[in-house]
Every structure is written in structure tokens, then in C-alpha cells.
Amino acid sequence: SPYAINIEIGSELSKSYQARQEIEKRQRDNEKKHKAYEQAIANLLNKDVSEVTGAMLERYELGEEQNWQCLYSGEPIDKKAAVVNTGKIFEVDHIVPFSLILDNTLQNKALVYARENQNKKQRVPLEYLNGEAEKNYRARVNKLFRDKKISAVKYAYLMAKSIYDNDQISAWKSRNLNDTRYIS
């Protein structure tokens, strides 16, 4: 049987060998980070690593990225409560509504209090927040970006003024349509 099967999509074909090597390195680094997070969750909950679920890992990773603060309200998030989430106090929110761009990656997700997500509805954060809450939100997001906790893509999603006027959203749609064409 083969050692590995590589599936390439159209956007990868134009990348240089060096660019592909950098992608592979990033993937290996992410795998190491996920293993470390799984172990941290297992230690936090006094469980075996095999009992850590994908949802727990996702909430933990977002919490670490956000310094264990609700991105929208700025309130602290309790690690254990967020990871277990038995009372459904926390939700993973799609920053730009999933129904609009179908982006289900961590780039488009934030760990927030459930009430904040329910109040936000089908809007981007800057359509939902105003006044002092908006000012504090912008400061939190800018700090995360300066500290290299979030990528430029996530920053663009978080700072979108509207669900319709964001270049990043249009670019995402265009890339995915193009990838779908190549795959077809």
C-alpha cells in the first residue's frame, strides 16, 4: 500500500517548493500544538487524553488565542467551564455568519458567552457592538493582532464593518469558488 497520498487543489499547484515546505512546517507545528492542548485539557479535567473531544479542543484553542476573555464582552472565561461547557454558558460563534460565507475554520470563530452570541445574531461584531463596548472590543482585537495571537485574515473578519463590504469575505468566496472549479 502507498506510504502517503497527496491531494492537491488548484491553489496549491502554483506554489513553489519552498512555499509548500513552509505549509508542511506550519501543519507539523499545528499538530504539535494540538497534542499539547489535548494534554493540557486532559490534565485540567483529570481525564485521559483519549477522552478529549474535538469540541473541547476547539474551545480550548480559541480560549488560548483570546487570552481566556470573551471576545465581544471582554469578560474573563473560566477554562474548565468553557472546555466542559455543561451549562452551555459559552458558544463558539462564527464571526462572519456561516450562512453567508460557509467558512467553518478557526479563522472565523470566537469563543464567547452564549448571551453575547445570541445578541449578535446574524451580524459581524462591529454591527452589533457600539459605544464603549465597541471601543473596548477594538482595543482587545488590536492587542491580539499586535501580539500575533490572531492572523490577518481573522483580524479582517473581526474588524469588518458590515457583512457586505469586506474584501476578505469577497476574497474567501472567490478562492473557494475557484477551488471548487478545480476539484470538479
GROMACS .gro file of C-alpha atoms in nm:
model
  184
    1SER     CA    1   0.000   0.000   0.000
    2PRO     CA    2   0.120   0.354  -0.056
    3TYR     CA    3   0.307   0.541   0.217
    4ALA     CA    4   0.106   0.857   0.157
    5ILE     CA    5  -0.149   1.002  -0.079
    6ASN     CA    6  -0.119   1.371  -0.158
    7ILE     CA    7  -0.425   1.555  -0.280
    8GLU     CA    8  -0.356   1.896  -0.426
    9ILE     CA    9  -0.610   2.161  -0.504
   10GLY     CA   10  -0.575   2.426  -0.768
   11SER     CA   11  -0.445   2.695  -0.534
   12GLU     CA   12  -0.156   2.468  -0.429
   13LEU     CA   13  -0.035   2.389  -0.780
   14SER     CA   14   0.106   2.737  -0.835
   15LYS     CA   15   0.305   2.739  -0.507
   16SER     CA   16   0.681   2.696  -0.511
   17TYR     CA   17   0.860   2.407  -0.341
   18GLN     CA   18   0.968   2.642  -0.062
   19ALA     CA   19   0.611   2.764  -0.008
   20ARG     CA   20   0.488   2.405   0.012
   21GLN     CA   21   0.763   2.324   0.265
   22GLU     CA   22   0.652   2.620   0.477
   23ILE     CA   23   0.293   2.495   0.466
   24GLU     CA   24   0.406   2.149   0.577
   25LYS     CA   25   0.608   2.302   0.862
   26ARG     CA   26   0.304   2.503   0.975
   27GLN     CA   27   0.096   2.186   0.966
   28ARG     CA   28   0.352   1.997   1.178
   29ASP     CA   29   0.367   2.288   1.425
   30ASN     CA   30  -0.015   2.293   1.448
   31GLU     CA   31  -0.017   1.919   1.511
   32LYS     CA   32   0.233   1.962   1.797
   33LYS     CA   33   0.027   2.249   1.940
   34HIS     CA   34  -0.291   2.038   1.925
   35LYS     CA   35  -0.118   1.750   2.105
   36ALA     CA   36  -0.003   1.990   2.377
   37TYR     CA   37  -0.356   2.133   2.407
   38GLU     CA   38  -0.504   1.783   2.430
   39GLN     CA   39  -0.266   1.704   2.714
   40ALA     CA   40  -0.345   2.035   2.887
   41ILE     CA   41  -0.719   1.961   2.864
   42ALA     CA   42  -0.669   1.608   2.997
   43ASN     CA   43  -0.470   1.748   3.291
   44LEU     CA   44  -0.728   2.021   3.355
   45LEU     CA   45  -1.014   1.769   3.366
   46ASN     CA   46  -0.816   1.483   3.524
   47LYS     CA   47  -0.903   1.261   3.229
   48ASP     CA   48  -0.721   1.051   2.977
   49VAL     CA   49  -0.616   1.221   2.653
   50SER     CA   50  -0.839   0.978   2.462
   51GLU     CA   51  -1.144   1.138   2.631
   52VAL     CA   52  -1.069   1.484   2.489
   53THR     CA   53  -1.321   1.567   2.216
   54GLY     CA   54  -1.282   1.788   1.911
   55ALA     CA   55  -1.526   2.041   2.058
   56MET     CA   56  -1.318   2.063   2.377
   57LEU     CA   57  -1.004   2.114   2.172
   58GLU     CA   58  -1.168   2.385   1.961
   59ARG     CA   59  -1.292   2.578   2.267
   60TYR     CA   60  -0.952   2.544   2.437
   61GLU     CA   61  -0.763   2.666   2.131
   62LEU     CA   62  -0.993   2.966   2.090
   63GLY     CA   63  -0.967   3.041   2.462
   64GLU     CA   64  -0.588   3.037   2.448
   65GLU     CA   65  -0.591   3.259   2.140
   66GLN     CA   66  -0.822   3.508   2.314
   67ASN     CA   67  -0.635   3.506   2.647
   68TRP     CA   68  -0.941   3.345   2.806
   69GLN     CA   69  -1.157   3.652   2.753
   70CYS     CA   70  -1.493   3.673   2.577
   71LEU     CA   71  -1.402   3.850   2.256
   72TYR     CA   72  -1.723   4.054   2.250
   73SER     CA   73  -1.779   4.148   2.615
   74GLY     CA   74  -1.422   4.128   2.745
   75GLU     CA   75  -1.534   3.925   3.046
   76PRO     CA   76  -1.300   3.652   3.170
   77ILE     CA   77  -1.372   3.295   3.063
   78ASP     CA   78  -1.314   3.011   3.308
   79LYS     CA   79  -1.101   2.746   3.131
   80LYS     CA   80  -1.259   2.441   3.285
   81ALA     CA   81  -1.616   2.570   3.249
   82ALA     CA   82  -1.554   2.659   2.884
   83VAL     CA   83  -1.392   2.328   2.796
   84VAL     CA   84  -1.660   2.116   2.964
   85ASN     CA   85  -1.943   2.362   2.883
   86THR     CA   86  -2.214   2.158   3.057
   87GLY     CA   87  -2.437   2.459   3.122
   88LYS     CA   88  -2.394   2.584   2.765
   89ILE     CA   89  -2.268   2.912   2.908
   90PHE     CA   90  -2.023   2.952   2.620
   91GLU     CA   91  -2.061   2.918   2.245
   92VAL     CA   92  -1.826   2.910   1.952
   93ASP     CA   93  -1.951   3.191   1.731
   94HIS     CA   94  -1.893   3.237   1.361
   95ILE     CA   95  -1.758   3.591   1.344
   96VAL     CA   96  -1.898   3.637   0.995
   97PRO     CA   97  -2.220   3.433   0.983
   98PHE     CA   98  -2.155   3.086   0.846
   99SER     CA   99  -2.466   3.106   0.628
  100LEU     CA  100  -2.307   3.390   0.431
  101ILE     CA  101  -1.958   3.259   0.358
  102LEU     CA  102  -1.955   2.893   0.469
  103ASP     CA  103  -1.624   2.945   0.649
  104ASN     CA  104  -1.612   2.697   0.936
  105THR     CA  105  -1.240   2.739   1.011
  106LEU     CA  106  -1.097   2.875   1.335
  107GLN     CA  107  -1.021   3.194   1.140
  108ASN     CA  108  -1.395   3.265   1.151
  109LYS     CA  109  -1.465   3.154   1.507
  110ALA     CA  110  -1.457   3.309   1.853
  111LEU     CA  111  -1.528   3.168   2.200
  112VAL     CA  112  -1.793   3.392   2.357
  113TYR     CA  113  -2.059   3.390   2.622
  114ALA     CA  114  -2.381   3.240   2.483
  115ARG     CA  115  -2.577   3.557   2.559
  116GLU     CA  116  -2.331   3.764   2.351
  117ASN     CA  117  -2.367   3.527   2.057
  118GLN     CA  118  -2.747   3.536   2.084
  119ASN     CA  119  -2.747   3.918   2.093
  120LYS     CA  120  -2.509   3.941   1.796
  121LYS     CA  121  -2.740   3.733   1.574
  122GLN     CA  122  -2.656   3.726   1.201
  123ARG     CA  123  -2.419   4.022   1.212
  124VAL     CA  124  -2.047   4.085   1.235
  125PRO     CA  125  -1.927   4.214   1.574
  126LEU     CA  126  -1.895   4.579   1.468
  127GLU     CA  127  -2.259   4.580   1.352
  128TYR     CA  128  -2.360   4.451   1.696
  129LEU     CA  129  -2.134   4.647   1.931
  130ASN     CA  130  -2.147   5.022   1.985
  131GLY     CA  131  -2.022   5.294   2.218
  132GLU     CA  132  -1.784   5.190   2.494
  133ALA     CA  133  -1.833   4.818   2.416
  134GLU     CA  134  -1.715   4.877   2.057
  135LYS     CA  135  -1.415   5.082   2.173
  136ASN     CA  136  -1.308   4.810   2.418
  137TYR     CA  137  -1.364   4.539   2.157
  138ARG     CA  138  -1.144   4.720   1.903
  139ALA     CA  139  -0.870   4.755   2.167
  140ARG     CA  140  -0.888   4.381   2.250
  141VAL     CA  141  -0.875   4.277   1.885
  142ASN     CA  142  -0.590   4.516   1.805
  143LYS     CA  143  -0.390   4.382   2.101
  144LEU     CA  144  -0.445   4.021   1.989
  145PHE     CA  145  -0.326   4.115   1.641
  146ARG     CA  146  -0.022   4.307   1.767
  147ASP     CA  147   0.069   4.014   1.993
  148LYS     CA  148   0.041   3.781   1.690
  149LYS     CA  149  -0.233   3.577   1.859
  150ILE     CA  150  -0.461   3.611   1.555
  151SER     CA  151  -0.390   3.611   1.183
  152ALA     CA  152  -0.450   3.893   0.937
  153VAL     CA  153  -0.749   3.700   0.800
  154LYS     CA  154  -0.911   3.668   1.142
  155TYR     CA  155  -0.833   4.033   1.215
  156ALA     CA  156  -1.011   4.135   0.893
  157TYR     CA  157  -1.315   3.925   0.988
  158LEU     CA  158  -1.322   4.074   1.338
  159MET     CA  159  -1.288   4.431   1.212
  160ALA     CA  160  -1.539   4.406   0.926
  161LYS     CA  161  -1.784   4.695   0.948
  162SER     CA  162  -2.056   4.509   0.762
  163ILE     CA  163  -2.125   4.161   0.632
  164TYR     CA  164  -2.134   4.303   0.280
  165ASP     CA  165  -1.839   4.542   0.248
  166ASN     CA  166  -1.542   4.331   0.349
  167ASP     CA  167  -1.274   4.249   0.090
  168GLN     CA  168  -1.161   3.948   0.293
  169ILE     CA  169  -1.509   3.796   0.271
  170SER     CA  170  -1.523   3.851  -0.105
  171ALA     CA  171  -1.175   3.702  -0.143
  172TRP     CA  172  -1.277   3.397   0.062
  173LYS     CA  173  -1.579   3.337  -0.161
  174SER     CA  174  -1.369   3.378  -0.475
  175ARG     CA  175  -1.096   3.136  -0.355
  176ASN     CA  176  -1.348   2.870  -0.259
  177LEU     CA  177  -1.538   2.902  -0.585
  178ASN     CA  178  -1.210   2.867  -0.773
  179ASP     CA  179  -1.106   2.563  -0.563
  180THR     CA  180  -1.444   2.404  -0.629
  181ARG     CA  181  -1.394   2.452  -1.003
  182TYR     CA  182  -1.054   2.279  -0.988
  183ILE     CA  183  -1.187   1.993  -0.778
  184SER     CA  184  -1.481   1.943  -1.014
   0.00000   0.00000   0.00000
